[in-house]
Coordinates of C-alpha atoms in Angstrom, one line a residue:
X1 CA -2.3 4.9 -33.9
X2 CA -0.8 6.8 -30.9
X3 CA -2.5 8.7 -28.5
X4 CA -1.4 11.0 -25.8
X5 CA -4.1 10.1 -23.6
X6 CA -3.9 6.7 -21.3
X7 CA -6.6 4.1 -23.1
X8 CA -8.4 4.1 -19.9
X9 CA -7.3 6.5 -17.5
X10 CA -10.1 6.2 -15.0
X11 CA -9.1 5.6 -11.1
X12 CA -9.8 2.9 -9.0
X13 CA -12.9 3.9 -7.2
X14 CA -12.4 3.7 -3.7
X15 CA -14.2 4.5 -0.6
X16 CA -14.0 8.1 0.6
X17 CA -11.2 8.9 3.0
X18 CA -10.0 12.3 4.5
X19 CA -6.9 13.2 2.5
X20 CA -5.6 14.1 5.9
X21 CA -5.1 10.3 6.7
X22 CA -3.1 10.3 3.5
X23 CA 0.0 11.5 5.3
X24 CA -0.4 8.7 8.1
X25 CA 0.0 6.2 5.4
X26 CA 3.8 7.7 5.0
X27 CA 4.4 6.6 8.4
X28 CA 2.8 2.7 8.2
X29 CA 5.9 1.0 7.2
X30 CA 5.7 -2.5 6.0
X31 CA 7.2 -5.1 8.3
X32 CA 11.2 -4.2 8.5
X33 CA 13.4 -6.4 5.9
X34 CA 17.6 -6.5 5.6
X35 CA 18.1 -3.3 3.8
X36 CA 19.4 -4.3 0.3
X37 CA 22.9 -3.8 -0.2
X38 CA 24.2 -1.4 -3.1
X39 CA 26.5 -3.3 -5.4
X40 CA 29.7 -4.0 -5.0
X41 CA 32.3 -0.9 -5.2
X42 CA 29.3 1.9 -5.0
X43 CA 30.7 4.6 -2.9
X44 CA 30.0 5.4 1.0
X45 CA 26.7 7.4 1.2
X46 CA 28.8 10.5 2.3
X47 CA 30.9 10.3 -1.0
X48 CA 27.8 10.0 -3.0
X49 CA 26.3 13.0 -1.1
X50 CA 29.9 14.6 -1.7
X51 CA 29.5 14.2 -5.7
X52 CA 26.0 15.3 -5.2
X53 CA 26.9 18.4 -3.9
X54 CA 29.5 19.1 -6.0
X55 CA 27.0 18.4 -9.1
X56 CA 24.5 20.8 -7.8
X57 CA 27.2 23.2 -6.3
X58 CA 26.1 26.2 -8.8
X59 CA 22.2 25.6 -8.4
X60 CA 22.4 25.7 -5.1
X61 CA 24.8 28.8 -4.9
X62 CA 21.9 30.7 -7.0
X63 CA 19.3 29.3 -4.5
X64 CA 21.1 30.7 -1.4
X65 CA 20.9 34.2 -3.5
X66 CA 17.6 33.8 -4.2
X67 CA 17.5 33.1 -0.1
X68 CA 18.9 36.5 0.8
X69 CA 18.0 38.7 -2.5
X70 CA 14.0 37.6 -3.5
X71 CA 12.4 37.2 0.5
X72 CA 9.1 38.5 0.3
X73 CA 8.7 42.8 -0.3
X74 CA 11.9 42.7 -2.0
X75 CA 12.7 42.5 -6.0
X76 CA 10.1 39.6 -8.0
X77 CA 11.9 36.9 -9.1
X78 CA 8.2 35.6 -11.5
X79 CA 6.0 38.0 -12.5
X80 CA 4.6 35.5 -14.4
X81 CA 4.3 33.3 -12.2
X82 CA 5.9 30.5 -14.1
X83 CA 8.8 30.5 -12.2
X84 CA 10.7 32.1 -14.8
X85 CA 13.0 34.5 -13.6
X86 CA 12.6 38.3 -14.6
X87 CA 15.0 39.8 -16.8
X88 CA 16.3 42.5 -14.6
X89 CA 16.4 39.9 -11.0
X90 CA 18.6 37.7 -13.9
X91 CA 20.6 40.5 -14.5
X92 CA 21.2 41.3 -10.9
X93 CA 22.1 37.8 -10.0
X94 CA 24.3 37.7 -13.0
X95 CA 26.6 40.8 -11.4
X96 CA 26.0 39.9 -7.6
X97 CA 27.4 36.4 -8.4
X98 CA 29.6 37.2 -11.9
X99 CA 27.9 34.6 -13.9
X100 CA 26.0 35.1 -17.4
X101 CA 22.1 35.8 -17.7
X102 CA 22.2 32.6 -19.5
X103 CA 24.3 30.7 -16.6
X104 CA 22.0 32.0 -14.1
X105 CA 18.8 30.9 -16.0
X106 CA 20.4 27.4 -16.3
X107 CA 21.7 26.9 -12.5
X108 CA 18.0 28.4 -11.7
X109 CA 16.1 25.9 -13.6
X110 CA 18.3 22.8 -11.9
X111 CA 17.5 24.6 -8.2
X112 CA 14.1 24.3 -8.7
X113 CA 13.9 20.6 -10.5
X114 CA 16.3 19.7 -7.6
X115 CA 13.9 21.3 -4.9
X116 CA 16.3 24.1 -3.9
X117 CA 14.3 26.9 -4.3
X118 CA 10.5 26.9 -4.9
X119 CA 8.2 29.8 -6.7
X120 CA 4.7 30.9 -5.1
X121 CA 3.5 32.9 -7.6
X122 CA 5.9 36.1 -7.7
X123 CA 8.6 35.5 -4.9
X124 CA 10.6 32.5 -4.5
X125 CA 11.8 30.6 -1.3
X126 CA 14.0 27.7 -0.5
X127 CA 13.1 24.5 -0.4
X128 CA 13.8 22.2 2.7
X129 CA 16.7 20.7 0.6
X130 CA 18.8 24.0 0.9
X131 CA 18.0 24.7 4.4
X132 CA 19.7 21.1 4.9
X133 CA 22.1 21.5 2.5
X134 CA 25.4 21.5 4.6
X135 CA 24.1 19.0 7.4
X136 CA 22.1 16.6 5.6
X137 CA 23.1 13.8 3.1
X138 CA 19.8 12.3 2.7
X139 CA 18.3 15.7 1.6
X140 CA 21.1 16.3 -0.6
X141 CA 20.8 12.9 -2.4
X142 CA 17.1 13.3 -2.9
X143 CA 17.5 16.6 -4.3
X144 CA 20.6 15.2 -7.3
X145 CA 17.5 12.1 -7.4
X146 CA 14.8 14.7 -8.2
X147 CA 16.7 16.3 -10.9
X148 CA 18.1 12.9 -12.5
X149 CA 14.3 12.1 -12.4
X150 CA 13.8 15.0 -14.1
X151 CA 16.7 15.1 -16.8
X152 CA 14.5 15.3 -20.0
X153 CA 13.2 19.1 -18.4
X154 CA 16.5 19.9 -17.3
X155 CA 17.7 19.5 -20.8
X156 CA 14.6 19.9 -23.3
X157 CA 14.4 18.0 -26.3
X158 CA 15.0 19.6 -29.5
X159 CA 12.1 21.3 -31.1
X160 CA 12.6 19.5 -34.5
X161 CA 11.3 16.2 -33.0
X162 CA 8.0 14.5 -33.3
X163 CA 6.6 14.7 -29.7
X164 CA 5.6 11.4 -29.4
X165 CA 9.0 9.7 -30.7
X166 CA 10.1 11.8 -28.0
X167 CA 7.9 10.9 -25.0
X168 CA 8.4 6.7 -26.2
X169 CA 11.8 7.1 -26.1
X170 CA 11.8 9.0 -22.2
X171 CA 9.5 5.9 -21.8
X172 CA 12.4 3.5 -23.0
X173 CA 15.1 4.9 -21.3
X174 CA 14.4 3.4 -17.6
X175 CA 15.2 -0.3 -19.6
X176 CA 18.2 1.4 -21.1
X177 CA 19.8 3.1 -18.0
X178 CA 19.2 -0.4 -16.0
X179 CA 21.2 -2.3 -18.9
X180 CA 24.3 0.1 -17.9
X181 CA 23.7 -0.5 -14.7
X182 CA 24.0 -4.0 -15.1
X183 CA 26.9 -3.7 -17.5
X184 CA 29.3 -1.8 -15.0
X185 CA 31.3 0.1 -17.4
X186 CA 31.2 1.5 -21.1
X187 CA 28.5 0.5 -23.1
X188 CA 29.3 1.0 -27.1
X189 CA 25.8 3.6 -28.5
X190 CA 24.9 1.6 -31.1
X191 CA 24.2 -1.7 -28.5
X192 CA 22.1 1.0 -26.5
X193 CA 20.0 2.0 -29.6
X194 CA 19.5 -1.3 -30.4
X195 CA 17.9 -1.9 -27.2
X196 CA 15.8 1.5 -27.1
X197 CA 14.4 0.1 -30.6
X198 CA 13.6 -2.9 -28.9
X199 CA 12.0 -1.6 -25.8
X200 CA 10.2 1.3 -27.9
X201 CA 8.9 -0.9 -30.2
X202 CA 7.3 -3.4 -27.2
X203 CA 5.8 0.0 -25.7
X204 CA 3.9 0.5 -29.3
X205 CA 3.0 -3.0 -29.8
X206 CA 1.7 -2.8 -25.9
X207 CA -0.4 0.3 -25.6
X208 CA -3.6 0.6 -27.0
X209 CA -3.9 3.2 -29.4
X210 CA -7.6 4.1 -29.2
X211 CA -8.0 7.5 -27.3
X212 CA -10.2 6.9 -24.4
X213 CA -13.9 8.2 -24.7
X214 CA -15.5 9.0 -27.9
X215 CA -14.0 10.5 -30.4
X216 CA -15.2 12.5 -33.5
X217 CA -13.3 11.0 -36.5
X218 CA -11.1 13.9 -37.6
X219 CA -9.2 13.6 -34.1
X220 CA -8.8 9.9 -34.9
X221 CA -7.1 10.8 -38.5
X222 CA -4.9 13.4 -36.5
X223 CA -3.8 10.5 -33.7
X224 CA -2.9 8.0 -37.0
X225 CA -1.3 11.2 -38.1
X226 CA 0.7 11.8 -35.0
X227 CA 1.4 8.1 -35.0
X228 CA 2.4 7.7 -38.2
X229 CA 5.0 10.7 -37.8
X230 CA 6.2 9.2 -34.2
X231 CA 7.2 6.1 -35.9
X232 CA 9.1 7.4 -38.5
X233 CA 11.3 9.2 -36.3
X234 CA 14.7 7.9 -36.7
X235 CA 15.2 6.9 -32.7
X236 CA 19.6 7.4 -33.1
X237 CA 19.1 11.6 -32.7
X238 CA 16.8 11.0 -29.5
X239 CA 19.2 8.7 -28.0
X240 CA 22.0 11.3 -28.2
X241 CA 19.7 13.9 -27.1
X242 CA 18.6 11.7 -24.0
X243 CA 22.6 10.5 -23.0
X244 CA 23.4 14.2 -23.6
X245 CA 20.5 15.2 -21.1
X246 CA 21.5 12.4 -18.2
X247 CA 25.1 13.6 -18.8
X248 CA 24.2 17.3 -18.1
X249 CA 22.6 16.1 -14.3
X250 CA 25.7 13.9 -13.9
X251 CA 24.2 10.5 -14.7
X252 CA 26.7 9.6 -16.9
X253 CA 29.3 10.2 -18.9
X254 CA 29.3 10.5 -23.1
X255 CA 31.7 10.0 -25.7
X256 CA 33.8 8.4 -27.8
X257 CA 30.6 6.6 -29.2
X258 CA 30.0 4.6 -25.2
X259 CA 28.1 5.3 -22.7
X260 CA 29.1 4.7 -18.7
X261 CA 27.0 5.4 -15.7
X262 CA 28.7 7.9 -13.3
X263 CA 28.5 6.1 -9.1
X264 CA 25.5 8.7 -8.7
X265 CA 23.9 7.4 -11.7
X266 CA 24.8 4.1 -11.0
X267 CA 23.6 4.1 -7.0
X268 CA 20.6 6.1 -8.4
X269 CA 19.2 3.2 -11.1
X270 CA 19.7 0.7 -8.2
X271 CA 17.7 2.3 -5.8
X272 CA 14.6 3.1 -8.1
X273 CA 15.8 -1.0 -9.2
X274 CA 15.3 -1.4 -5.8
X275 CA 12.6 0.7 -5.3
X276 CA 13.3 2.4 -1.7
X277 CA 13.9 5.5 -0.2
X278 CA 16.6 7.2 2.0
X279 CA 15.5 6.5 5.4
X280 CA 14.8 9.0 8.0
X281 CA 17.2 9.2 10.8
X282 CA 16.0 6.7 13.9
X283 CA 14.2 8.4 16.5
X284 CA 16.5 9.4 19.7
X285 CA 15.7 11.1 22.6
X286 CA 13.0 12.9 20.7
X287 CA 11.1 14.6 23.9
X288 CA 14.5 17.2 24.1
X289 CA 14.2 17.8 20.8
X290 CA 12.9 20.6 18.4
X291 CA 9.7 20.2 16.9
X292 CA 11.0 19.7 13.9
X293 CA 13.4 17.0 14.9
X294 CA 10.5 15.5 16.9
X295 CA 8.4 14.7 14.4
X296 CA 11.5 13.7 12.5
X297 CA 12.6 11.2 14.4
X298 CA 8.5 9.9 14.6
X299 CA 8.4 10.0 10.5
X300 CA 9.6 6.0 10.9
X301 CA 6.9 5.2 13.3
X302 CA 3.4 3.7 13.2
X303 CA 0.9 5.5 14.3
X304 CA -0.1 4.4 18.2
X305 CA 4.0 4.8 18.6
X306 CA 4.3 8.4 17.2
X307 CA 1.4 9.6 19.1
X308 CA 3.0 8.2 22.6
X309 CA 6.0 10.0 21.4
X310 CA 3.6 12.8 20.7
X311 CA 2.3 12.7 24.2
X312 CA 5.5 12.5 25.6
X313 CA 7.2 15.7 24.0
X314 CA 3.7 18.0 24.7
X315 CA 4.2 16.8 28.5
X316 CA 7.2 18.3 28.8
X317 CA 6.2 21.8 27.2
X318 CA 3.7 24.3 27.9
X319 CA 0.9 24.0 25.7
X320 CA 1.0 27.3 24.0
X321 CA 4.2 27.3 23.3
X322 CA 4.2 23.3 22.1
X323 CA 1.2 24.4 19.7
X324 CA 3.0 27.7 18.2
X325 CA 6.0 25.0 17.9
X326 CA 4.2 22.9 15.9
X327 CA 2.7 25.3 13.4
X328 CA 6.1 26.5 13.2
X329 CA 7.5 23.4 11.9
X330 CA 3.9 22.8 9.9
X331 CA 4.8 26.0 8.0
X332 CA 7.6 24.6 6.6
X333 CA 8.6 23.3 2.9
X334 CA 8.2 19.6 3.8
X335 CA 5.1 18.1 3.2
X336 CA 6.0 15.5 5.7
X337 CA 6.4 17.2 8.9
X338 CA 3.0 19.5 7.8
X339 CA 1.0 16.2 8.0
X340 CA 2.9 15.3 11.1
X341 CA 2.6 18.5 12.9
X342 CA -1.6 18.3 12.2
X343 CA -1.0 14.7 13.9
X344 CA 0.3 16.1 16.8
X345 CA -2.0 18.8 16.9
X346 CA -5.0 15.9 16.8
X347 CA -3.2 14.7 20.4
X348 CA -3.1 18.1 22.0
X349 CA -6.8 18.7 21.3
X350 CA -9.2 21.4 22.4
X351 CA -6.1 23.5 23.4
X352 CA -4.9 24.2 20.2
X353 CA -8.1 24.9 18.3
X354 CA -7.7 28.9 18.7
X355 CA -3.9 28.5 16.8
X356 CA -5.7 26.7 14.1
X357 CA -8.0 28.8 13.7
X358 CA -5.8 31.6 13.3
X359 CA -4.3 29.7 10.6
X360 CA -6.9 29.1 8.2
X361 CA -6.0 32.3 6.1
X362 CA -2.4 30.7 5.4
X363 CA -3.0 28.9 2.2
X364 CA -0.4 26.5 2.8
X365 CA -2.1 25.1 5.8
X366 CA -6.0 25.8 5.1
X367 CA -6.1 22.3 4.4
X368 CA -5.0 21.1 7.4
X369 CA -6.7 23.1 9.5
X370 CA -9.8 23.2 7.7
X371 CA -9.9 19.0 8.6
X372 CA -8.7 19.6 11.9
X373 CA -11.4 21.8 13.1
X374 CA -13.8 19.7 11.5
X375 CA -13.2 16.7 13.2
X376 CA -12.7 18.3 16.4
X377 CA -16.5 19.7 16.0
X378 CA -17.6 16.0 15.6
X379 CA -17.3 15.0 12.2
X380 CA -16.6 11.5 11.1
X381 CA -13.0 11.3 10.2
X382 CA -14.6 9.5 6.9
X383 CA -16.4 12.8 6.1
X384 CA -14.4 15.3 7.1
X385 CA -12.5 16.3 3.5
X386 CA -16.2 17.0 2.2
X387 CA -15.2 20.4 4.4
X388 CA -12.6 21.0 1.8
X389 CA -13.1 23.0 -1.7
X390 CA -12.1 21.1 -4.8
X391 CA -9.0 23.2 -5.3
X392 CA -8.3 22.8 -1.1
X393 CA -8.4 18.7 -1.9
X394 CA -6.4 19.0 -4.9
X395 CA -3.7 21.3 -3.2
X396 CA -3.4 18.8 -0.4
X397 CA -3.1 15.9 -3.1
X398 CA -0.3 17.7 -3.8
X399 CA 1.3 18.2 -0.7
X400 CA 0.6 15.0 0.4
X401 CA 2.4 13.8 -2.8
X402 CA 5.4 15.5 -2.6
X403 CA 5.7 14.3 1.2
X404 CA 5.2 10.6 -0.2
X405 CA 7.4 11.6 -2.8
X406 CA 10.0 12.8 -0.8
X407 CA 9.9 10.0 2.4
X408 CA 7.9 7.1 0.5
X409 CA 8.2 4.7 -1.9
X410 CA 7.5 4.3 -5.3
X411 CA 4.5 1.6 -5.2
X412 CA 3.2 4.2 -2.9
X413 CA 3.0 7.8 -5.1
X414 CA 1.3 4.8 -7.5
X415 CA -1.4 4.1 -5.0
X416 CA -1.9 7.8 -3.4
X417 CA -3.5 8.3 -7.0
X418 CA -6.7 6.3 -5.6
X419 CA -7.2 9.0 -3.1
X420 CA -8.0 11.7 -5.3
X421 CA -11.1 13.6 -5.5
X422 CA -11.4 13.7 -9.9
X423 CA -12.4 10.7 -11.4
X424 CA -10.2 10.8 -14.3
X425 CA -6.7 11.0 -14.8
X426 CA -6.6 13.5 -17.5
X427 CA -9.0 15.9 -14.9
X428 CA -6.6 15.2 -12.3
X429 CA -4.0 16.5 -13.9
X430 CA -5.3 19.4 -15.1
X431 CA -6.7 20.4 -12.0
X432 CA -3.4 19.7 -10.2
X433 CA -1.7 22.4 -12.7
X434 CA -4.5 24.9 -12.1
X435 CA -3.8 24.7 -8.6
X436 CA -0.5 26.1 -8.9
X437 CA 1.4 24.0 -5.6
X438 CA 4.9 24.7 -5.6
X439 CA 6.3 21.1 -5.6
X440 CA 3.4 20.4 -8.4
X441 CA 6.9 19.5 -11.3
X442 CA 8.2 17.0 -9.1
X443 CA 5.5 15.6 -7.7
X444 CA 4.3 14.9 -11.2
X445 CA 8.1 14.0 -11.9
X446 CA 8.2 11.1 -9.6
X447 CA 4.6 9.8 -10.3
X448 CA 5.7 9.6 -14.2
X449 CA 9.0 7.9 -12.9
X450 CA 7.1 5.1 -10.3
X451 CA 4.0 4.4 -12.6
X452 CA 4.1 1.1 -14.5
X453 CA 1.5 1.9 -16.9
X454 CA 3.9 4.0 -20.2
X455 CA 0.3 5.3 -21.1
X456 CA -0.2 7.4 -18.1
X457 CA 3.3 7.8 -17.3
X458 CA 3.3 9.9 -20.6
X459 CA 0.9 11.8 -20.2
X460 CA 1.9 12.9 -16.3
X461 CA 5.4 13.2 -17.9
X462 CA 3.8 15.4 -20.6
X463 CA 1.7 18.0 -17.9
X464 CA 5.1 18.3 -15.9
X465 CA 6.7 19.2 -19.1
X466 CA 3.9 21.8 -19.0
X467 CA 4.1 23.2 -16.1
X468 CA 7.6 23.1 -16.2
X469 CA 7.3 25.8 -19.0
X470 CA 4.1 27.5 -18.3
X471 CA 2.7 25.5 -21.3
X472 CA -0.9 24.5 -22.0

């Protein structure tokens, strides 16, 4: 039988922690290693981010729109709230940019898989990415990397296939895309679907098939049902339908019956082989900087050394000014720096507690604040997320997420699950959609992608698919 559910998908209980000290765990690297060299003929970094650009060159022209046409009091972009655009702001992109409704749909989709533009309910804004977009590299790689993460949403399956053939082969294809890898060039189809047989029947033979929890028996005959119907699937239509997919986000190219990795696909497979990130930029002369480049440059640091460099860029600036700074940068769309600027707020002390409070009706930092001013009356950094709502902890799961997501690596989105406040996976996630965080596709994107378990990383594969579409 197949089931949907993970046979046990209880956490790890762990002791409580504030969530706040989930960020700091972004910053404590493990001892420094030689960086592993790509292999040999991958292009320079500044070629890749070239290509990467040039792949999401139409997304992000409809994100800088959405920049200057859907800023809050002007047109909606999602009246739904699904991030769907509305007909008439489709049509109006469509003649402001002479594209299709149908082109603009499609280049919107891939901005916000890529983290160019995000949704907050009815007006859109753009992500961190696109304010980078012409200056930064790294962000520009990590946004192609979220949407080749993403690349069964960015090209949905076809309705006419069993669900669950479907999710075992987006399971399988990790195995597949490392064989090209490997290979270096062309690989003939029918050598690739004999290894997606292979590796989909080990993930059937693996799992359990027993739903967890008790079960009434009509819902068992349904999952032999659905299992039954799964393995009858013929796996050569999903295969085409997955190379099509990787081939529309520039993974690879398809035809002629092969299969080759494009260098971004290529250099993209080795890193999650790999399994590290783009590194932040080393900390330089970070007491003349911005506060945004400040905590930046400290995102590398351990703790005690990013609060001396804390120390040292609030002595050189007037307090209220240092404070409205941070808050500044804390407003922002990367998770990271949010956690950071709190951090440096912690240093700075009593004189910023009026600033936070004045915060705590901005939903993006409640949070944050709500944890600040809490341990700055005297509660026990242990205790101090008890002050948070269970939507406020989820939210910050979230956020602190995506920054892990975004700056961290993979073993460590698999281990921020242990800091959540629902004792179940399948509650976690469906508290996580209610919630309704911005980043909440690709955070769930990337967790799917790192976990080991094919279990869970269906079924946080199969919520993202969800939220992706407004689904339930």
């Amino acid at each position: 039988m197949t089931s949907r559910i993970p046979r046990d998908s209880r956490l790890r209980l762990v002791r409580p922690r504030p969530l706040a000290a989930a960020p700091r765990a972004v910053n404590q690297r493990r001892p420094r290693r030689p960086a592993p060299r790509p292999p040999e003929g991958t292009p320079a970094r500044a070629e890749l981010a070239r290509m990467a650009r040039s792949g999401l060159a139409a997304a992000a022209r409809v994100a800088h729109w959405a920049d200057t046409a859907l800023r809050p009091g002007r047109d909606s972009a999602s009246p739904d709230g699904k991030g769907t655009l509305s007909e008439a702001t489709a049509e109006r992109a469509a003649r402001d940019l002479g594209l299709t409704v149908t082109q603009v749909r499609k280049d919107w989709d891939t901005a916000r898989l890529a983290g160019l533009v995000e949704v907050h309910g009815d007006s859109a804004r753009p992500g961190w990415r696109l304010r980078a977009w012409d200056r930064d590299d790294s962000a520009v790689l990590r946004g192609w990397v979220a949407l080749f993460d993403a690349w069964s949403l960015a090209h949905p399956e076809p309705e006419q296939h069993e669900h669950g053939a479907v999710a075992d082969v987006v399971s399988a294809l990790p195995q597949v895309l490392s064989f090209l890898q490997l290979s270096a060039g062309p690989v003939p189809v029918e050598q690739l679907l004999d290894l997606l047989e292979q590796r989909v029947t080990e993930l059937r033979t693996e799992r359990c098939e027993i739903p967890y929890g008790p079960q009434p028996v009509p819902v068992a005959d349904a999952v032999a049902t659905e299992a039954t119907a799964a393995e009858d699937t013929p796996l050569a239509p999903l295969l085409d339908w997955a190379l099509q997919a990787l081939a529309s986000v520039g993974a690879l190219t398809y035809g002629d019956g092969q299969a080759t990795l494009t260098p971004l696909g290529s250099w993209a497979v080795w890193v999650k082989l790999e399994q590290i990130c783009v590194a932040a930029q080393s900390p330089a002369g970070n007491i003349e900087q911005s506060a945004e480049a400040m905590l930046r440059g400290c995102a590398q640091l351990r703790p005690n050394a990013a609060r001396d460099e804390y120390r040292a860029w609030l002595a050189a600036r007037p307090v209220g000014s240092a404070v409205a700074e941070l808050l500044g940068a804390a407003r922002g769309d990367d998770a990271l720096l949010r956690g950071l600027a709190f951090e440096a707020l912690r240093v700075v002390g009593a004189p910023a507690e009026p600033d936070v409070r004045a915060v705590l009706d901005q939903p993006t930092l409640r949070p944050y604040a709500l944890l600040w001013l809490a341990e700055h009356d005297g509660i026990d950094p242990e205790d101090a997320h008890e002050v948070l709502t269970r939507d406020e902890a989820t939210w910050l799961w979230v956020d602190t997420a995506a920054a892990v997501a975004d700056h961290g690596e993979a073993p460590m989105l698999v281990r921020h699950l242990e800091s959540s406040v629902q004792p179940t996976v399948p509650a976690l996630l469906d508290e996580v959609r209610a919630v309704g965080h911005p980043r909440t596709v690709q955070v769930l994107v990337a967790l799917a992608a790192a976990h080991p378990d094919p279990a869970l990383a269906k079924a946080v594969r199969r919520a993202a698919f969800q939220v992706h579409t407004g689904g339930s």
